[in-house]
Structures are given as structure tokens and as C-alpha cells.
Amino acid sequence: MVYLSQQEVLILGIETSCDETSAAIVRDGRDILSNVIHSQISIHQPFGGVVPEVASRKHIENIPWVVDQAFTDAGLTYEDIHAVAVTNRPGLIGALLVGLSYAKGFAYALKLPLIGVNHLQGHIYANILEHGDIPFPAVCLVVSGGHTSLLLMENQSQYQLLGGTLDDAAGEAFDKVARFLGLGYPGGPAIEKAARTGEAGHVRLPRVFLDRPDYNFSFSGLKTAAMNMWIKLQRQGDKRVDNMAAEFQLALVEVLVEKTLRAARAYEVSSILLAGGVAANSLLRSLMENRAEDEGKKVYYPPIELCTDNAAMIAGRAYEDFCQGIYAGLDLNAQAHLPSI
Ligand code: KG4
Ligand code: ZN
């Protein structure tokens, strides 16, 4: 049984923006009392990627028990909760609408405030959940299946966009190349695994945009170069997919690391945050840490289960809005795309 003092705020978070159905209860934006994540990976795997319509239907089937499990795990009842937070942007529109509709119904029935959360801000907040007070200002690299952005953060909720991808997101490039190499879905973990027995450098892929002084990225060209290289190698009888995976991973990660460090240097910040599914990548984490350490900078990233989609980061991010009384109405809508992060 969880003991609640009068000041404690318990927020139920709901996340259904892509292929994870998740519900969590977080206390005071810091303590994760439960975080249930039901992945649909095995359902989408035969298709080589997420099928949006199937994702929506599976969210409908799973959201009721996932939410109830979050209460059971936390040892709480519906009446203990002070607000309902839900991802309402960005994401697959049908998938978002399932979580949003459920959250609205829950908030209405229990007369609770409803808080709409930006999924990407949730990813960033996973760092606060894990590390507590991070010294700001910081540079934050947000790398997920749909987004790649570099931010200068004044504090945990105020930031400016320094740059982002001009085409594919980093995670998207991992997924597409993995599919082409026959490594399966999701591509990030598949490429990371294949690369473990391989060695980068046997083939050479471009480090795209490293020669440009801005903070933008481009991964579409790297993806095409990797695909063309693999066709050529196979024609020559070279079947070392592990070497190919290792070079692709290094080519992508080196650009992320170098541009992030350049931004940290230019804005004279000593904290670097990693957020989003690709932040689970161990090469990205270790390369960023090693290079940052040489410059007296510290790198923060969430544990793997908080890097990929989860509702704890959504409930956590909503705490500040709750404290400021920023609530949504029942007319809150879902948004598939955002003009900026
Ligand atoms: O944040 P996330 O779970 O969902 C979105 O908001 O998009 O990110 C999913 C992305 C996928 O593209 C997946 O391949 C990638 O994160 N990913 C990884 C790793 N784990 C997940 N990429 C590289 N290395 C990993 N270990
Ligand atoms: Zn995500």
C-alpha cells in the first residue's frame, strides 16, 4: 500500500502514440509507482514495420487491462489519482486517438483534470525521472523513430531548437536499413545486435553533414548509400551483414555525437541529454560519454525501458502543468505532426 501525504500528487499517464500500449502512475513527477508497457512488436514484425490500423485496434483491445494493471502494480485505486495525463501529439493519429479517448472518459467519469502531453517532451522528461535535478543549461539530442532534433535547454521545460533532420529520423534510418539487410523489426536493436560481431571500416559509408557548420542532420542519403553498398557487396559474394551493420551504425552515431558536442561547445554547456528510442543504443551512449568526458562534460540518458515509449515519462512530464493548473478541456484533440518539437 502506498502512503500518501496531503501534498502528494499522483498522475495516471497513458501512452498509445505508436506500437506500445502503456499506462503508469507517477508521484510528484519523480517516483514511478507503476509503468506497464505492452508492446505490439510481435504483431507488426511479420510486416517489417508498424501497421497503423492494426496498432489502433490493438490499443483498443489492450488499454483497459493495461490501465488496470498500472493501478494493481501501484497498489492504488481509481479514487487515489489526482489527474490523467495522455500523449496527444505527435504520433499515429488513430493510435493517439485511442489513448486520448480513453483518458477523456476516465477523467470525465472521475471528475479529474486532463493534461495533454507532447510525446517528445515526455521523452526528454525521462531523464528527469531517472536523474532528478540535472544541471541546466543543457544540450539535448532527441532521437526516436519519427524525430531527430538538437535542443538548447534553459531548464527542464524551456528550450530552443538548434537543428533537426531534413529528411529521415535516425530511428527511421535504422528501421529501413535493418529491413533491407534482412535483420527484422525494430531495426535499431537488430542493427546493434548484428554489429556486435562485425567491424566498422571494411566498407566506408559517408558521415553526412559533418562538413556543415549547422546543427541539421540528413539520414536519407546514408540509408541509400548503405542499401547500394549492400547490393554491391552481395554481388561480389560478401555476405558479412555484421560488418555492414557496424559501419552503418558508426556512420550514423558519429554524426549524432559530433554535432551534439559541437553544440555543447558553442553554447558552453556541460550537460548533454539523450532522449528517445535511439538513446537506447549502446554505441551512441558510450561514444557520447567518452568524447564528452574528454571535454569535462557529463552525459545523461534514461535506462533502456524509459528510452523507448512508456507512460511514466508522460505522467512525469504532466506534473509541472498540473502544479500550474494547465489543464485541457474534453475537446482536446490529437495531432499527428507538430510544426516544431
Ligand atoms: O521513441 P521510440 O520508442 O518511438 C518513437 O517515438 O518513435 O523510438 C523507436 C525507435 C525505432 O526506430 C527503433 O529502431 C529505435 O528507436 N531504437 C533503437 C534502439 N532501440 C530502439 N535504435 C538504435 N539502437 C537501439 N538499441
Ligand atoms: Zn517515442
Coordinates of N, CA, C and O in Angstrom, one line a residue, residues 74-143:
A74 N 0.7 -0.5 -8.6 CA 1.0 0.6 -7.7 C 0.3 0.4 -6.4 O 0.5 1.2 -5.4
G75 N -0.7 -0.5 -6.3 CA -1.4 -0.7 -5.0 C -2.4 0.4 -4.8 O -2.6 0.8 -3.6
L76 N -3.0 1.0 -5.9 CA -3.8 2.1 -5.7 C -5.2 1.9 -6.4 O -5.3 0.9 -7.2
T77 N -6.2 2.7 -6.1 CA -7.5 2.6 -6.7 C -7.7 3.9 -7.6 O -7.0 4.9 -7.4
Y78 N -8.7 3.8 -8.4 CA -9.0 5.0 -9.3 C -9.1 6.3 -8.5 O -8.7 7.4 -8.9
E79 N -9.7 6.2 -7.3 CA -10.0 7.4 -6.5 C -8.8 8.0 -5.9 O -8.8 9.2 -5.5
D80 N -7.6 7.3 -5.9 CA -6.4 7.9 -5.4 C -5.7 8.9 -6.3 O -4.8 9.6 -6.0
I81 N -6.2 8.9 -7.6 CA -5.5 9.7 -8.6 C -5.9 11.1 -8.7 O -7.1 11.4 -8.4
H82 N -5.0 12.0 -9.0 CA -5.3 13.5 -9.0 C -5.5 14.0 -10.4 O -6.0 15.1 -10.6
A83 N -4.9 13.4 -11.4 CA -5.1 13.9 -12.8 C -4.8 12.7 -13.8 O -4.1 11.7 -13.4
V84 N -5.2 12.9 -15.0 CA -4.9 12.0 -16.1 C -4.1 12.7 -17.2 O -4.6 13.7 -17.7
A85 N -3.0 12.2 -17.5 CA -2.1 12.7 -18.5 C -2.1 11.8 -19.7 O -2.0 10.6 -19.5
V86 N -2.1 12.3 -20.9 CA -2.2 11.5 -22.1 C -1.4 12.1 -23.2 O -1.4 13.3 -23.4
T87 N -0.6 11.3 -23.9 CA 0.1 11.7 -25.1 C -1.0 12.1 -26.2 O -1.8 11.2 -26.6
N88 N -1.0 13.3 -26.6 CA -2.0 13.7 -27.6 C -1.3 14.2 -28.9 O -1.9 14.5 -29.9
R89 N 0.1 14.2 -28.9 CA 0.9 14.7 -30.1 C 2.3 14.4 -29.9 O 2.7 14.3 -28.7
P90 N 3.1 14.2 -30.9 CA 2.8 13.7 -32.3 C 2.7 12.2 -32.2 O 3.1 11.6 -31.3
G91 N 2.3 11.6 -33.3 CA 2.2 10.1 -33.4 C 1.2 9.7 -34.5 O 0.8 10.5 -35.3
L92 N 1.0 8.4 -34.5 CA 0.0 7.9 -35.5 C -1.4 8.3 -35.0 O -1.8 8.1 -33.9
I93 N -2.1 8.9 -35.9 CA -3.4 9.6 -35.5 C -4.4 8.7 -34.8 O -4.9 8.9 -33.8
G94 N -4.6 7.5 -35.5 CA -5.5 6.6 -34.9 C -5.1 6.0 -33.6 O -5.9 5.9 -32.7
A95 N -3.8 5.7 -33.5 CA -3.3 5.2 -32.2 C -3.4 6.3 -31.1 O -3.8 6.0 -30.0
L96 N -3.1 7.5 -31.4 CA -3.2 8.6 -30.4 C -4.6 8.7 -29.9 O -4.9 8.9 -28.7
L97 N -5.6 8.6 -30.9 CA -7.0 8.8 -30.6 C -7.5 7.8 -29.6 O -8.4 8.1 -28.8
V98 N -7.0 6.6 -29.6 CA -7.4 5.6 -28.7 C -7.1 6.0 -27.2 O -7.9 6.0 -26.4
G99 N -5.8 6.3 -27.0 CA -5.4 6.7 -25.7 C -6.1 8.0 -25.2 O -6.5 8.1 -24.1
L100 N -6.2 8.9 -26.2 CA -6.9 10.2 -25.8 C -8.3 10.0 -25.4 O -8.8 10.5 -24.4
S101 N -9.0 9.2 -26.2 CA -10.5 8.9 -25.9 C -10.6 8.2 -24.5 O -11.5 8.6 -23.7
Y102 N -9.7 7.3 -24.3 CA -9.8 6.5 -23.0 C -9.5 7.5 -21.9 O -10.2 7.5 -20.9
A103 N -8.5 8.3 -22.0 CA -8.1 9.3 -21.0 C -9.2 10.3 -20.7 O -9.5 10.6 -19.5
K104 N -9.9 10.7 -21.8 CA -11.0 11.7 -21.6 C -12.1 11.0 -20.8 O -12.7 11.6 -19.9
G105 N -12.5 9.8 -21.2 CA -13.5 9.0 -20.5 C -13.2 8.9 -19.0 O -14.0 9.1 -18.1
F106 N -12.0 8.5 -18.8 CA -11.5 8.3 -17.4 C -11.6 9.6 -16.6 O -12.1 9.6 -15.5
A107 N -11.1 10.7 -17.2 CA -11.1 12.0 -16.5 C -12.5 12.4 -16.2 O -12.8 12.9 -15.1
Y108 N -13.4 12.3 -17.2 CA -14.7 12.7 -17.1 C -15.5 11.9 -16.0 O -16.1 12.5 -15.1
A109 N -15.3 10.6 -16.0 CA -16.0 9.8 -15.1 C -15.6 10.0 -13.6 O -16.4 10.0 -12.7
L110 N -14.3 10.3 -13.5 CA -13.8 10.5 -12.1 C -13.6 12.0 -11.7 O -13.1 12.3 -10.7
K111 N -14.1 12.9 -12.6 CA -14.0 14.3 -12.4 C -12.6 14.8 -12.1 O -12.3 15.5 -11.1
L112 N -11.7 14.3 -13.0 CA -10.3 14.7 -12.8 C -9.8 15.6 -13.9 O -10.3 15.5 -15.0
P113 N -8.8 16.4 -13.6 CA -8.2 17.2 -14.6 C -7.5 16.3 -15.7 O -6.9 15.3 -15.4
L114 N -7.6 16.8 -17.0 CA -7.0 16.1 -18.1 C -5.8 16.9 -18.6 O -5.9 18.2 -18.7
I115 N -4.7 16.3 -18.8 CA -3.5 17.0 -19.3 C -2.9 16.4 -20.6 O -2.6 15.2 -20.6
G116 N -2.9 17.1 -21.6 CA -2.3 16.6 -22.9 C -0.8 16.8 -22.9 O -0.3 17.9 -22.6
V117 N -0.1 15.8 -23.3 CA 1.4 15.8 -23.2 C 2.0 15.6 -24.6 O 1.5 14.7 -25.4
N118 N 3.0 16.4 -24.9 CA 3.8 16.3 -26.1 C 4.7 15.1 -25.9 O 5.5 15.1 -25.0
H119 N 4.6 14.1 -26.8 CA 5.3 12.8 -26.6 C 6.9 13.1 -26.5 O 7.6 12.4 -25.8
L120 N 7.3 14.0 -27.3 CA 8.8 14.3 -27.4 C 9.3 14.9 -26.1 O 10.4 14.6 -25.6
Q121 N 8.4 15.8 -25.5 CA 8.8 16.4 -24.2 C 8.8 15.3 -23.1 O 9.5 15.3 -22.2
G122 N 7.9 14.3 -23.3 CA 7.9 13.1 -22.4 C 9.2 12.4 -22.5 O 9.8 12.1 -21.5
H123 N 9.7 12.2 -23.7 CA 11.0 11.5 -23.9 C 12.1 12.3 -23.2 O 12.9 11.7 -22.5
I124 N 12.1 13.6 -23.3 CA 13.1 14.4 -22.6 C 13.0 14.2 -21.1 O 14.0 14.1 -20.4
Y125 N 11.7 14.2 -20.6 CA 11.5 14.2 -19.2 C 11.9 12.9 -18.6 O 12.2 12.8 -17.4
A126 N 12.1 11.8 -19.4 CA 12.5 10.5 -18.9 C 13.9 10.7 -18.2 O 14.2 10.0 -17.2
N127 N 14.6 11.7 -18.6 CA 15.9 12.0 -17.9 C 15.7 12.5 -16.5 O 16.5 12.2 -15.6
I128 N 14.7 13.3 -16.3 CA 14.4 13.9 -15.0 C 14.0 12.8 -14.1 O 14.3 12.7 -12.9
L129 N 13.1 11.9 -14.6 CA 12.7 10.8 -13.8 C 13.8 9.9 -13.3 O 13.9 9.5 -12.2
E130 N 14.8 9.8 -14.2 CA 16.0 8.9 -13.8 C 17.0 9.6 -13.0 O 17.5 9.1 -12.0
H131 N 17.3 10.9 -13.3 CA 18.4 11.6 -12.7 C 18.0 12.7 -11.7 O 18.9 13.2 -11.1
G132 N 16.8 13.0 -11.7 CA 16.4 14.1 -10.7 C 16.9 15.4 -11.3 O 16.7 15.7 -12.5
D133 N 17.5 16.2 -10.4 CA 17.9 17.6 -10.9 C 19.2 17.5 -11.7 O 20.2 17.2 -11.2
I134 N 19.0 17.9 -13.0 CA 20.1 17.9 -13.9 C 20.6 19.3 -14.0 O 19.8 20.2 -14.0
P135 N 21.9 19.6 -14.0 CA 22.4 21.0 -14.1 C 22.1 21.5 -15.5 O 22.5 21.0 -16.5
F136 N 21.3 22.6 -15.5 CA 21.0 23.3 -16.8 C 21.8 24.6 -16.9 O 22.2 25.0 -15.8
P137 N 22.0 25.1 -18.0 CA 21.5 24.7 -19.4 C 22.2 23.4 -19.8 O 23.2 23.0 -19.3
A138 N 21.5 22.8 -20.8 CA 22.0 21.6 -21.4 C 21.7 21.5 -22.9 O 20.8 22.3 -23.4
V139 N 22.4 20.7 -23.6 CA 22.0 20.4 -25.0 C 21.4 19.0 -24.9 O 21.8 18.1 -24.2
C140 N 20.3 18.9 -25.7 CA 19.5 17.6 -25.6 C 19.4 17.1 -27.1 O 18.9 17.8 -28.0
L141 N 19.8 15.9 -27.3 CA 19.6 15.2 -28.6 C 18.4 14.3 -28.4 O 18.4 13.3 -27.7
V142 N 17.3 14.6 -29.2 CA 16.1 13.8 -29.2 C 16.2 12.9 -30.5 O 16.1 13.4 -31.6
V143 N 16.3 11.6 -30.3 CA 16.4 10.7 -31.4 C 15.4 9.5 -31.2 O 15.6 8.7 -30.4

